[in-house]
Coordinates of C-alpha atoms in Angstrom, one line a residue:
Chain P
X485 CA -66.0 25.5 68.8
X486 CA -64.8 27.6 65.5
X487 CA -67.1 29.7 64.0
X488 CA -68.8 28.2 61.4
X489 CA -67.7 29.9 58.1
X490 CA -70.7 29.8 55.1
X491 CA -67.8 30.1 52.3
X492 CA -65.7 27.4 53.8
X493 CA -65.4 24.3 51.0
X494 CA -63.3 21.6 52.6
X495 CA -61.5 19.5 50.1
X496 CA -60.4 15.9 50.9
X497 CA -57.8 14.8 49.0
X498 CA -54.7 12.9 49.7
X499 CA -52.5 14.3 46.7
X500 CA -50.9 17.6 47.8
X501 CA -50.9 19.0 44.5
X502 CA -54.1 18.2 43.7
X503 CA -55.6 19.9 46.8
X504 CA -53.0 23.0 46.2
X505 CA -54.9 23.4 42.8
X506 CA -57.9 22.8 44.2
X507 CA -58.1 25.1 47.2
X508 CA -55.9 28.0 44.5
X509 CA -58.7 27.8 42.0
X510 CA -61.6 28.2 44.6
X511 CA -59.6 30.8 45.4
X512 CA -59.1 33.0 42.7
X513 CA -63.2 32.5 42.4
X514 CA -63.8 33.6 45.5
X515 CA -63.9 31.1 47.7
X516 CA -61.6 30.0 50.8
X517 CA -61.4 26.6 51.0
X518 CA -59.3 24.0 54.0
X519 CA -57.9 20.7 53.2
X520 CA -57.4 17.2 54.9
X521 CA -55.2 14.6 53.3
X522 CA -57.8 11.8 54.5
X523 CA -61.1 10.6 55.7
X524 CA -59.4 10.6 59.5
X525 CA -58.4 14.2 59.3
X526 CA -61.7 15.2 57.6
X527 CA -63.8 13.5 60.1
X528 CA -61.6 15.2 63.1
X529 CA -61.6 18.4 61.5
X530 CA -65.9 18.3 61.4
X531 CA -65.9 17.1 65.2
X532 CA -63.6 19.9 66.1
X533 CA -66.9 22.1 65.1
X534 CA -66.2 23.0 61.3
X535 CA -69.2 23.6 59.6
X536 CA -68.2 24.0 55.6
X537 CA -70.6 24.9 53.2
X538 CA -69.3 21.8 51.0
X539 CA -67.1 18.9 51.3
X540 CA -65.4 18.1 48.0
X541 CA -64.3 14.3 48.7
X542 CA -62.0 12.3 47.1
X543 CA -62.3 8.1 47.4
X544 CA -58.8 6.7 46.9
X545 CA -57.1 7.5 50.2
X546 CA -55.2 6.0 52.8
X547 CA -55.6 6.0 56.7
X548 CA -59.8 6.3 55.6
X549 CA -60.7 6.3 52.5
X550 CA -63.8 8.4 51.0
X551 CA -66.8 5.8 51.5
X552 CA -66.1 5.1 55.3
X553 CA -65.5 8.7 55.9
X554 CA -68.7 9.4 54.4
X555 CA -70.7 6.4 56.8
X556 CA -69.1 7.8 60.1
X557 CA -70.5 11.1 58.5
X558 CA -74.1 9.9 58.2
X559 CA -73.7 8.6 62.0
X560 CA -73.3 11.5 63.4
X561 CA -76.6 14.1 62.9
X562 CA -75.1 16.9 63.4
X563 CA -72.7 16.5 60.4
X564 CA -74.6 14.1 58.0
X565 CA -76.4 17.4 56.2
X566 CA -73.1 18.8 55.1
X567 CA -73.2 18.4 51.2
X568 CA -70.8 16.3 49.7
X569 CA -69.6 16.0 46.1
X570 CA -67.5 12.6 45.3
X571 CA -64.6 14.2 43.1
X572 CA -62.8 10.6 41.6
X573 CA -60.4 9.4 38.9
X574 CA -61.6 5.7 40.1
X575 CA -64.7 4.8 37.2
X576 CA -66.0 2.1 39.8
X577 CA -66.6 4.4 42.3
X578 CA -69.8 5.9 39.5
X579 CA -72.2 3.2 40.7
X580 CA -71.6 3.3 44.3
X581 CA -72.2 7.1 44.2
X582 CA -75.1 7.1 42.5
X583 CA -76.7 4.4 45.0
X584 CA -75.8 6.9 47.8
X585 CA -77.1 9.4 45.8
X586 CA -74.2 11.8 45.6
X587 CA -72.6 14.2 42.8
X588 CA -69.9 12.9 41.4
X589 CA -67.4 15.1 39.7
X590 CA -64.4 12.7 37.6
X591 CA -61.0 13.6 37.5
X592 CA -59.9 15.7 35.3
X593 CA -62.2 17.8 37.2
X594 CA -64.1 20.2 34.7
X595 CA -63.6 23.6 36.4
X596 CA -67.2 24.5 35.2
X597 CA -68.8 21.9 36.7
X598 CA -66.5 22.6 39.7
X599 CA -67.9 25.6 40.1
X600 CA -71.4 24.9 39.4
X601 CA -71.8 22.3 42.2
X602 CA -69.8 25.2 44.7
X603 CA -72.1 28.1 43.7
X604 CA -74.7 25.3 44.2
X605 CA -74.1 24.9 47.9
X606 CA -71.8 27.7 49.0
Chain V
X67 CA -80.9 -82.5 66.2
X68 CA -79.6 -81.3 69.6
X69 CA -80.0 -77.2 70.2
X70 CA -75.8 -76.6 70.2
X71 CA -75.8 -78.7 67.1
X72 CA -78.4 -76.5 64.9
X73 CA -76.7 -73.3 66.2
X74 CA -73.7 -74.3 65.0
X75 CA -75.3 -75.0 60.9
X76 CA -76.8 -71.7 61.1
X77 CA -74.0 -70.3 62.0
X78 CA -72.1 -71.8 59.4
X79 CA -74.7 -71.1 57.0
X80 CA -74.5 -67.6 58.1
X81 CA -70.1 -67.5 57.8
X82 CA -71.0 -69.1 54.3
X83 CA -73.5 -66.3 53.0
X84 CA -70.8 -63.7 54.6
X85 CA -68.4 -65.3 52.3
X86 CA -70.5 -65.6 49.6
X87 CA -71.1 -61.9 49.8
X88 CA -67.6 -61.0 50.5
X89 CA -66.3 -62.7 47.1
X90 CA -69.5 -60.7 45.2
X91 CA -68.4 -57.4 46.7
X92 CA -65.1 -58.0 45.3
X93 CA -65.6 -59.6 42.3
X94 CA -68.3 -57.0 40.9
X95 CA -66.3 -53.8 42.4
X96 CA -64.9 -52.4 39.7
X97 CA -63.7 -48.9 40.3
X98 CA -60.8 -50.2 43.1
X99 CA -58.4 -52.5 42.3
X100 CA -58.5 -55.2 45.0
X101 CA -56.3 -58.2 45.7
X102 CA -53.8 -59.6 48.0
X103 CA -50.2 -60.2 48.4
X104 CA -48.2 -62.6 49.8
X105 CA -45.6 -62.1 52.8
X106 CA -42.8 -61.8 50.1
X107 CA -45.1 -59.4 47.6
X108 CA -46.1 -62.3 45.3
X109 CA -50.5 -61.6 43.8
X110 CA -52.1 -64.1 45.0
X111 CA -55.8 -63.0 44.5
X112 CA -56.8 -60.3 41.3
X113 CA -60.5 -58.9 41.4
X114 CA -61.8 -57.4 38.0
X115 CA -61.5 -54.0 39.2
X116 CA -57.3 -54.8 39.2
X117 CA -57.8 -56.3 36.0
X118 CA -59.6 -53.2 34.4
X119 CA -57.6 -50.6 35.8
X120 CA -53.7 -52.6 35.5
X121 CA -54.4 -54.7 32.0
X122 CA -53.4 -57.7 33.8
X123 CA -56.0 -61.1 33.5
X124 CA -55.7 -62.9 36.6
X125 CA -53.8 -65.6 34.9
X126 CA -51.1 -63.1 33.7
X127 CA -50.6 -61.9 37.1
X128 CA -51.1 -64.1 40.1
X129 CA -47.6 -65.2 41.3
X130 CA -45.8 -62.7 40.0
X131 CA -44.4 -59.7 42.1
X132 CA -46.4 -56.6 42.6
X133 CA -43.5 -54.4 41.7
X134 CA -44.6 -55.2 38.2
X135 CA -47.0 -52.2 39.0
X136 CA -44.2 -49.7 39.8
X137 CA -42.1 -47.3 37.3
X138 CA -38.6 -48.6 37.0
X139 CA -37.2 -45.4 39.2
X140 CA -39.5 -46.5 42.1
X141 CA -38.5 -50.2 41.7
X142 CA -34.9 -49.1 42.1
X143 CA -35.6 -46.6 44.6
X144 CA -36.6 -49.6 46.6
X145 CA -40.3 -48.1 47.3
X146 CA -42.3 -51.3 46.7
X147 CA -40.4 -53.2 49.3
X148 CA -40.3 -50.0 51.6
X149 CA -44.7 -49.4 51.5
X150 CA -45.0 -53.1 52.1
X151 CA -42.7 -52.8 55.5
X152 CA -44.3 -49.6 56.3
X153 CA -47.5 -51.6 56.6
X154 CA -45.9 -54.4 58.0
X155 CA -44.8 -52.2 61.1
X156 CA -47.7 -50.0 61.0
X157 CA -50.7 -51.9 59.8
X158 CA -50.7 -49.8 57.2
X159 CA -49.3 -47.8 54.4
X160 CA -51.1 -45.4 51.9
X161 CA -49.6 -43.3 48.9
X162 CA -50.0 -41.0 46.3
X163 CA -48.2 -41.7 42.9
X164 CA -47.2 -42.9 39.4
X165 CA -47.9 -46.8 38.5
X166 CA -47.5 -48.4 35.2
X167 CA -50.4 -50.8 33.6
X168 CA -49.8 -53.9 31.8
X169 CA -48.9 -51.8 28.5
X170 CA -46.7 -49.5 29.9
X171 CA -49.0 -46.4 30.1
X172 CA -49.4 -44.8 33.7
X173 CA -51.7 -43.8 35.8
X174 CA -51.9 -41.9 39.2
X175 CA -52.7 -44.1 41.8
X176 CA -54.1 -43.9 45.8
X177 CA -52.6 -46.8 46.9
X178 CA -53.8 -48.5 50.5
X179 CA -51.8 -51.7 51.7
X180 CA -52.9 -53.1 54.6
X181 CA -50.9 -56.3 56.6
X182 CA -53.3 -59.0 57.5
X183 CA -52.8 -61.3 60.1
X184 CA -54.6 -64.5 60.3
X185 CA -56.7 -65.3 64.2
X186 CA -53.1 -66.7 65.6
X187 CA -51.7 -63.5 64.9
X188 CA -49.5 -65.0 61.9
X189 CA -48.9 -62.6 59.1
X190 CA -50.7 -64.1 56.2
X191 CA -49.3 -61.0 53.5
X192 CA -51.0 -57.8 52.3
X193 CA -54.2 -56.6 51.5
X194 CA -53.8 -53.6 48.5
X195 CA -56.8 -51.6 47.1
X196 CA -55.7 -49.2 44.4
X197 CA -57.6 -46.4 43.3
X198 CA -56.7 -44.3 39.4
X199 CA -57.5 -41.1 40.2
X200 CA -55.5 -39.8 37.0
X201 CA -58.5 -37.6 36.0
X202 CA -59.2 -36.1 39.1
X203 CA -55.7 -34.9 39.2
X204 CA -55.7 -34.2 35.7
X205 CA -59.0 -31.9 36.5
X206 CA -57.3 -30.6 39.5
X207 CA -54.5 -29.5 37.8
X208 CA -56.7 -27.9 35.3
X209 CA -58.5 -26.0 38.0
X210 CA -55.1 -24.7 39.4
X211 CA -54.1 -23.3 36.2
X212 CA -57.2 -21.7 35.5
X213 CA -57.3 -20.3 39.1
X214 CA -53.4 -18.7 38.5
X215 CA -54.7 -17.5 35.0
X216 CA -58.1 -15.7 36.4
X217 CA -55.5 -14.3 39.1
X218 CA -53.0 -12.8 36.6
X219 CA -55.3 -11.0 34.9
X220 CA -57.1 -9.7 38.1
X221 CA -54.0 -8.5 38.9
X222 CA -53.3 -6.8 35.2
X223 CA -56.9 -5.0 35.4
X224 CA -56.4 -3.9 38.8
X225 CA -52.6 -3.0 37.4
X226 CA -54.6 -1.0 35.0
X227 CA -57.1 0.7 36.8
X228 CA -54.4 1.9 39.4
X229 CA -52.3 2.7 36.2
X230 CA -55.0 5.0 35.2
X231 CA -56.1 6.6 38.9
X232 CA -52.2 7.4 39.1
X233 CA -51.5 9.0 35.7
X234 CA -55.2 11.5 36.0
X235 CA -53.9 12.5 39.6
X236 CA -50.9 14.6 38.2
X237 CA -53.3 15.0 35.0
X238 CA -55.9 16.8 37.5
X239 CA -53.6 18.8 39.1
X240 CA -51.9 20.1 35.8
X241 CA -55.7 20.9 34.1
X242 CA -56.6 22.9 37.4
X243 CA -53.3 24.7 37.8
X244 CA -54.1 25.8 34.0
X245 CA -57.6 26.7 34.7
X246 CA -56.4 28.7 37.4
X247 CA -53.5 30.7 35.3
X248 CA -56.0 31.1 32.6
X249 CA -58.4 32.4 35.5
X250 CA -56.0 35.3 36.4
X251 CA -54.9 35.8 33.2
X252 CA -58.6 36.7 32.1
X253 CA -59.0 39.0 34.8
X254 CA -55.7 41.0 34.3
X255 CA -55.1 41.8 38.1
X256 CA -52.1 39.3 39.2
X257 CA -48.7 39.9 39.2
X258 CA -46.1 38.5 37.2
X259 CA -44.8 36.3 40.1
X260 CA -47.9 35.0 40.9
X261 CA -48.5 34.0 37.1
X262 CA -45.7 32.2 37.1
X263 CA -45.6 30.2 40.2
X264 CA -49.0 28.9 38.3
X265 CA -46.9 28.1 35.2
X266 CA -44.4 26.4 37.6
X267 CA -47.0 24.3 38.9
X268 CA -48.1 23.5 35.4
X269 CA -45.0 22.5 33.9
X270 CA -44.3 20.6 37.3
X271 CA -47.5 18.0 37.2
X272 CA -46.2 17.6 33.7
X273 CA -42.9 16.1 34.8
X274 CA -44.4 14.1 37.1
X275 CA -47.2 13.1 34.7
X276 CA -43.9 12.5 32.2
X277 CA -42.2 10.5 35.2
X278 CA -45.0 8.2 35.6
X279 CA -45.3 6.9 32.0
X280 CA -41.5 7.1 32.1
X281 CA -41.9 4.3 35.0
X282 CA -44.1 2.3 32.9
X283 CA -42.6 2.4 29.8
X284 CA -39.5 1.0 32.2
X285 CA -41.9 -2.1 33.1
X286 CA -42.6 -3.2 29.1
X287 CA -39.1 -2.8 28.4
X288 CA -38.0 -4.1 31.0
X289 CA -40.3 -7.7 30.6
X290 CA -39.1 -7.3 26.9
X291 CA -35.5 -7.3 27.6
X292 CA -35.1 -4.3 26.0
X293 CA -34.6 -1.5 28.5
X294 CA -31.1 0.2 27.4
X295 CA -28.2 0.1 29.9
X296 CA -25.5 2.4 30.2
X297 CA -23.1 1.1 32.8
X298 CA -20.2 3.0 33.4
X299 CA -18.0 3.4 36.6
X300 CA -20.0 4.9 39.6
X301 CA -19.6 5.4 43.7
X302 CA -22.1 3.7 44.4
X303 CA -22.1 5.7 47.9
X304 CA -22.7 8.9 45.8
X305 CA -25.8 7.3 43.9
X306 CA -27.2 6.6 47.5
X307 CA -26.4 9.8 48.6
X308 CA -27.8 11.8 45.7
X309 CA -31.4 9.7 46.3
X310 CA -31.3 10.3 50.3
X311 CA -30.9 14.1 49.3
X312 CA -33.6 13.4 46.8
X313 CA -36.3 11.9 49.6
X314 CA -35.1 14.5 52.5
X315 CA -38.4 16.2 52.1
X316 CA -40.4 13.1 51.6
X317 CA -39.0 11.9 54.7
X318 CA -39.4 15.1 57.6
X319 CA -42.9 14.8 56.3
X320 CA -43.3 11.2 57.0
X321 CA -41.4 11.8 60.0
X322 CA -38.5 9.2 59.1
X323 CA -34.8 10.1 59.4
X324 CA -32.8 8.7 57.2
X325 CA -29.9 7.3 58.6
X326 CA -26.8 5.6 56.1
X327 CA -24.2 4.1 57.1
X328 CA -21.4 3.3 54.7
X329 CA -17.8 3.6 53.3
X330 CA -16.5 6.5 51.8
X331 CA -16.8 5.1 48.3
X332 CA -17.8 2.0 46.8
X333 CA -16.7 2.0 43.1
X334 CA -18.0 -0.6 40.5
X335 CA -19.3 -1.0 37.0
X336 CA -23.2 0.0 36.7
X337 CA -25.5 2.3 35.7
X338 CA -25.5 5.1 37.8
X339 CA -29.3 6.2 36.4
X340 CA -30.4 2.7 37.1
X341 CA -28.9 2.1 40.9
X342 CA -30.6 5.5 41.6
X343 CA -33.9 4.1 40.7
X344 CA -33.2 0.8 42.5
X345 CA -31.7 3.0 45.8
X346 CA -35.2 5.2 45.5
X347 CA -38.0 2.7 44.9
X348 CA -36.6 0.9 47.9
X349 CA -36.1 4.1 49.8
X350 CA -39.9 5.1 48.7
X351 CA -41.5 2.0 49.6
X352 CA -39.6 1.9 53.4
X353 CA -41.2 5.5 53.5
X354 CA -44.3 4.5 52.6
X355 CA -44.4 1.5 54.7
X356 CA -42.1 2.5 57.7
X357 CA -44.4 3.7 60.3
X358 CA -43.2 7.0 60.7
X359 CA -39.8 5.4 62.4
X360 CA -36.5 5.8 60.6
X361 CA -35.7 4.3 57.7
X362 CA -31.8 3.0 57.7
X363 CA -29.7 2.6 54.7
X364 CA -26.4 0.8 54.6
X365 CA -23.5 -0.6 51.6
X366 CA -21.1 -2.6 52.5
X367 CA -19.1 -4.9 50.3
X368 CA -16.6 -7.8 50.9
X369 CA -14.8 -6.5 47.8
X370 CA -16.5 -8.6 44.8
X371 CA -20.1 -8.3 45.9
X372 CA -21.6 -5.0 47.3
X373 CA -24.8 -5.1 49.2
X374 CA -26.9 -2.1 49.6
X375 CA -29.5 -2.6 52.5
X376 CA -32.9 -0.8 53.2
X377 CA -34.2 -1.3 56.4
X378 CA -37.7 0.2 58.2
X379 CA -39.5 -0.5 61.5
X380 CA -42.6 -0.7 60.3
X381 CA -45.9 -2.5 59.4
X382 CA -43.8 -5.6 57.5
X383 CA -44.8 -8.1 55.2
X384 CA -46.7 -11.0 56.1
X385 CA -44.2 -14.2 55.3
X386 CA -46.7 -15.8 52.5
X387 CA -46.6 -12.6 50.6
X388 CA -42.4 -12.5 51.0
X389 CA -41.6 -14.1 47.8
X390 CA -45.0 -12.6 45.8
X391 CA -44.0 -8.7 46.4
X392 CA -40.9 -8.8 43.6
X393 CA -43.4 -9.9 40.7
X394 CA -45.0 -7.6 38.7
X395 CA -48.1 -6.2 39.3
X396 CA -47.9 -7.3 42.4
X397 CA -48.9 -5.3 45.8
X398 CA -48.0 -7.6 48.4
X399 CA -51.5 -6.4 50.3
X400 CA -50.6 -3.0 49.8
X401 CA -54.0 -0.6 50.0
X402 CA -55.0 0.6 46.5
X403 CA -54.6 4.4 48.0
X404 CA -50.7 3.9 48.4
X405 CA -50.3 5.7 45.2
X406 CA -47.7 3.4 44.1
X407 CA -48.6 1.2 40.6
X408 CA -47.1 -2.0 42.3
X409 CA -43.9 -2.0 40.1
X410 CA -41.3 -0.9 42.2
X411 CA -40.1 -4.1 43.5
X412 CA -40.4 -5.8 40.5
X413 CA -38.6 -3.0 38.3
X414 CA -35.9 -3.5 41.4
X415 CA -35.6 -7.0 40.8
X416 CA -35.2 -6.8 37.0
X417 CA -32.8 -3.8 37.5
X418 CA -30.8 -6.1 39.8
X419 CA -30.9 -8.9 37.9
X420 CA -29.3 -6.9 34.4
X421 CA -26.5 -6.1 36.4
X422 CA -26.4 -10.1 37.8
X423 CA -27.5 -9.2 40.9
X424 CA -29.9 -10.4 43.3
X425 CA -33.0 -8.1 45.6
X426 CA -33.6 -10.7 48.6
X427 CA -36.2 -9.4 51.6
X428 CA -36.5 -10.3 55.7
X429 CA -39.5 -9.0 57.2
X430 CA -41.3 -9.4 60.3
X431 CA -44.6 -8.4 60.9
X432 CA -45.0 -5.1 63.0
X433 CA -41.2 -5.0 63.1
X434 CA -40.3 -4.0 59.5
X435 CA -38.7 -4.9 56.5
X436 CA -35.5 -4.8 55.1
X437 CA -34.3 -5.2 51.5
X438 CA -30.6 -6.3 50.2
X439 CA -29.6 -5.7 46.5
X440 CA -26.5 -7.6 46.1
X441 CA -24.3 -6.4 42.8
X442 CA -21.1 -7.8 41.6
X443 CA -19.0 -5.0 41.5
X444 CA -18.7 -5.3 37.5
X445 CA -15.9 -7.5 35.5
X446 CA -13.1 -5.1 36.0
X447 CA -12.6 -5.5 39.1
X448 CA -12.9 -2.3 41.0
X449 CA -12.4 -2.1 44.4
X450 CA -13.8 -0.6 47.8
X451 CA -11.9 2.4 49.3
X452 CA -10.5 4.1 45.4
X453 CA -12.4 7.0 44.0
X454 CA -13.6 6.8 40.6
X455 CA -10.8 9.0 39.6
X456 CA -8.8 6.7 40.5
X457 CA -10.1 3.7 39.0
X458 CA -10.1 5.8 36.2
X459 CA -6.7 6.5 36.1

């Protein structure tokens, strides 16, 4: 099992370029940051023993897309504390967050709201 | 009275009221049109239903040939005489279609005949009940076209909202990459390289941001007619060549090979900036779709025609969605997540069809698709196996 790393934020987030600018900008503020393409590689990556501080999760995906990644999340009690923060261009995806009572950052991502929900958690 | 003998009046009574009741059902029905026919075809008995649906009084019809009910194409087509030997050898014969009334207007009829045979077995003539279910089809018709509107512009919202998802992804990128230059900028500590590989990645999501509208500005002018064409004369094999350099990265990471088989040159009359785009939307979509397998790419042409082909070994395309996938908007069951807008088959199509071509698809499922653009090889007649320099020449 790795050793769980406090300043670990794990983005999920099929566009390469948009996790490159993600994970750069946590970066140059402070924080170190992994990435999975998809809800499959995010979930594998947690079962392999990763413990970040915050999961920033994108919905539009393919292989497993954001929502199921986040219900195979909730099954398993050792992972379903791990703070998540919906980060979206989809508008529909607002409602269905709110129900399941997540943060939801839209695309454009605001990088000082970005930063407030990190300092939040990490 | 002897026993047998009152038996036999109450059962005639009892035939008589079955009669009686026989003639009142049809007599009062009038929603079916029912009468008989001859052997030959001739009315022989007109119930007011016939009369309110065909025009016809009794008197105007009885005797006369029940092809009278049929539009002159039918008559000729010999399809009253062909229903009535249908029932003759089958018992029965029932169909859907046109029939005229007394003045001329039509309706759309279910049509039952029936042969009836008298207690010897003797064939007595026809039995027809006729049903105007003109409205109903008029209704259905009605429902189809409302069902194929609501449909189209399901499609053009969820055209839209993909639109949008696709243009903030490169949008999102860019604003980060910004935030982040502006970030080290602030702070005064990074090098110069490191500044600009930011300003790289700015101006980079800004292509592709430019790229995507690019695409879909393509798609209005292209359903407009007005998407300019510059043909001039290309090797075609080049053009393929250039777009399989193009997706070489695309493909090690989706773990296809590309693998092209074709002549050394192929030289025709398009536009080289338009084949590219119909070479890499194909290409893109076999990567996108292929599996992880390798994606193969052939041109061959029989010296008027030339007929580039892009084949994978993947997922495939279920046969119902087959012809579906080239219009626009269209996704063919494609997840939303594929990060494609659902134009590139159509924008293929168009782009084949300005340079009087054809884009025709074989696909089955779990074995892969592949996709033919067939192009004339332009009016002047170029040939296979001469370089452009020297069709030029």
């Amino acid at each position: 099992m790795t050793e769980a790393n406090e300043e670990n934020v794990l983005i999920v987030e099929d566009d390469p370029e948009t996790a490159k600018a993600l994970a750069e900008y946590l970066n140059s503020q402070g924080y170190r940051s992994m990435i999975a393409t998809n809800g499959q590689e995010a979930i594998d990556v947690l079962r392999a023993g990763e413990r970040p501080c915050l999961i920033l999760l994108d919905i539009m995906m393919p292989v497993k897309n954001g929502w199921d990644f986040r219900d195979e999340m909730l099954n398993e009690p050792e992972l379903a504390s791990i703070p998540v923060v919906v980060v979206t261009a989809d508008i529909s995806a607002v409602t269905r967050a709110m129900r399941l009572r997540l943060p939801l950052l839209k695309k454009p991502i605001d990088p000082g709201r970005l930063m407030t929900e990190v300092a939040r958690h990490c | 009275m002897r026993a047998s003998e009152r038996t036999l009046t109450v059962i005639d009574q009892r035939s008589g009221r079955t009669q009686e009741l026989f003639r009142l059902l049809v007599e009062n029905v009038i929603d079916y049109a029912i009468f008989m026919l001859d052997p030959g075809g001739r009315v022989t008995t007109w119930n007011p239903g016939a009369e309110r649906l065909k025009g016809y009084t009794p008197d105007e019809i009885i005797g006369r040939h029940f092809s009278a009910f049929y539009t002159p194409a039918d008559v000729a087509a010999g399809k009253p005489e062909r229903g009535l030997r249908t029932a003759l050898a089958e018992g029965r014969f029932e169909d859907d279609g046109w029939r005229v009334r007394k003045d001329g207007t039509l309706f759309w009829a279910n049509v039952i005949i029936t042969a009836i045979h008298d207690e010897t077995g003797e064939h007595r003539g026809f039995a027809k009940i006729t049903r105007d279910l003109t409205e109903r089809r008029r209704a259905e018709g009605e429902r189809i076209k409302l069902a194929q509107a609501e449909e189209a512009v399901r499609l053009r919202d969820e055209f839209l909202s993909i639109a949008g998802h696709e243009l903030r992804t490169p949008l999102n990128a860019l604003l980060l990459h910004s935030a982040n230059l502006a970030l080290l900028l602030r702070r005064g500590d990074a090098d110069a390289s490191s500044l600009l590989d930011k300003a790289a990645s700015v101006t980079n999501q800004g292509h592709r941001l430019n790229e995507l509208i690019e695409r879909l500005l393509d798609v209005t002018r292209l359903s407009s007619g007005s998407l300019p064409i510059a043909p001039e004369t290309v090797d075609l094999v080049s053009v393929v060549k250039e777009v399989i350099a193009t997706y070489q990265p695309q493909a090690e990471q989706a773990n296809s090979p590309l693998r092209l088989t074709a002549p050394e040159c192929v030289s025709g009359i398009w536009d080289p900036l338009r084949l590219g785009q119909i070479v890499a939307n194909l290409l893109s979509n076999a990567l996108k779709h292929g599996g992880g397998k390798p994606v193969d790419l052939s041109v061959d042409t029989d010296g008027a025609v030339v007929r580039i082909a892009v084949r994978d070994y993947g997922v495939g395309i279920p046969r119902e969605q087959q012809n579906r996938i080239f219009e626009r908007f269209e996704r063919g069951g494609a997840p939303r997540s594929d990060g494609g807008l659902g134009l590139g088959l159509y924008v293929v199509r168009c782009l084949a069809e300005v340079h009087h071509g054809t884009v025709t698809v074989e696909s089955d499922l779990g074995k892969g698709s592949t996709f033919t653009v067939s192009l004339p090889l332009g009016s002047s007649g170029a040939e296979e196996g001469r370089s452009p320099e020297e069709y030029n020449g």
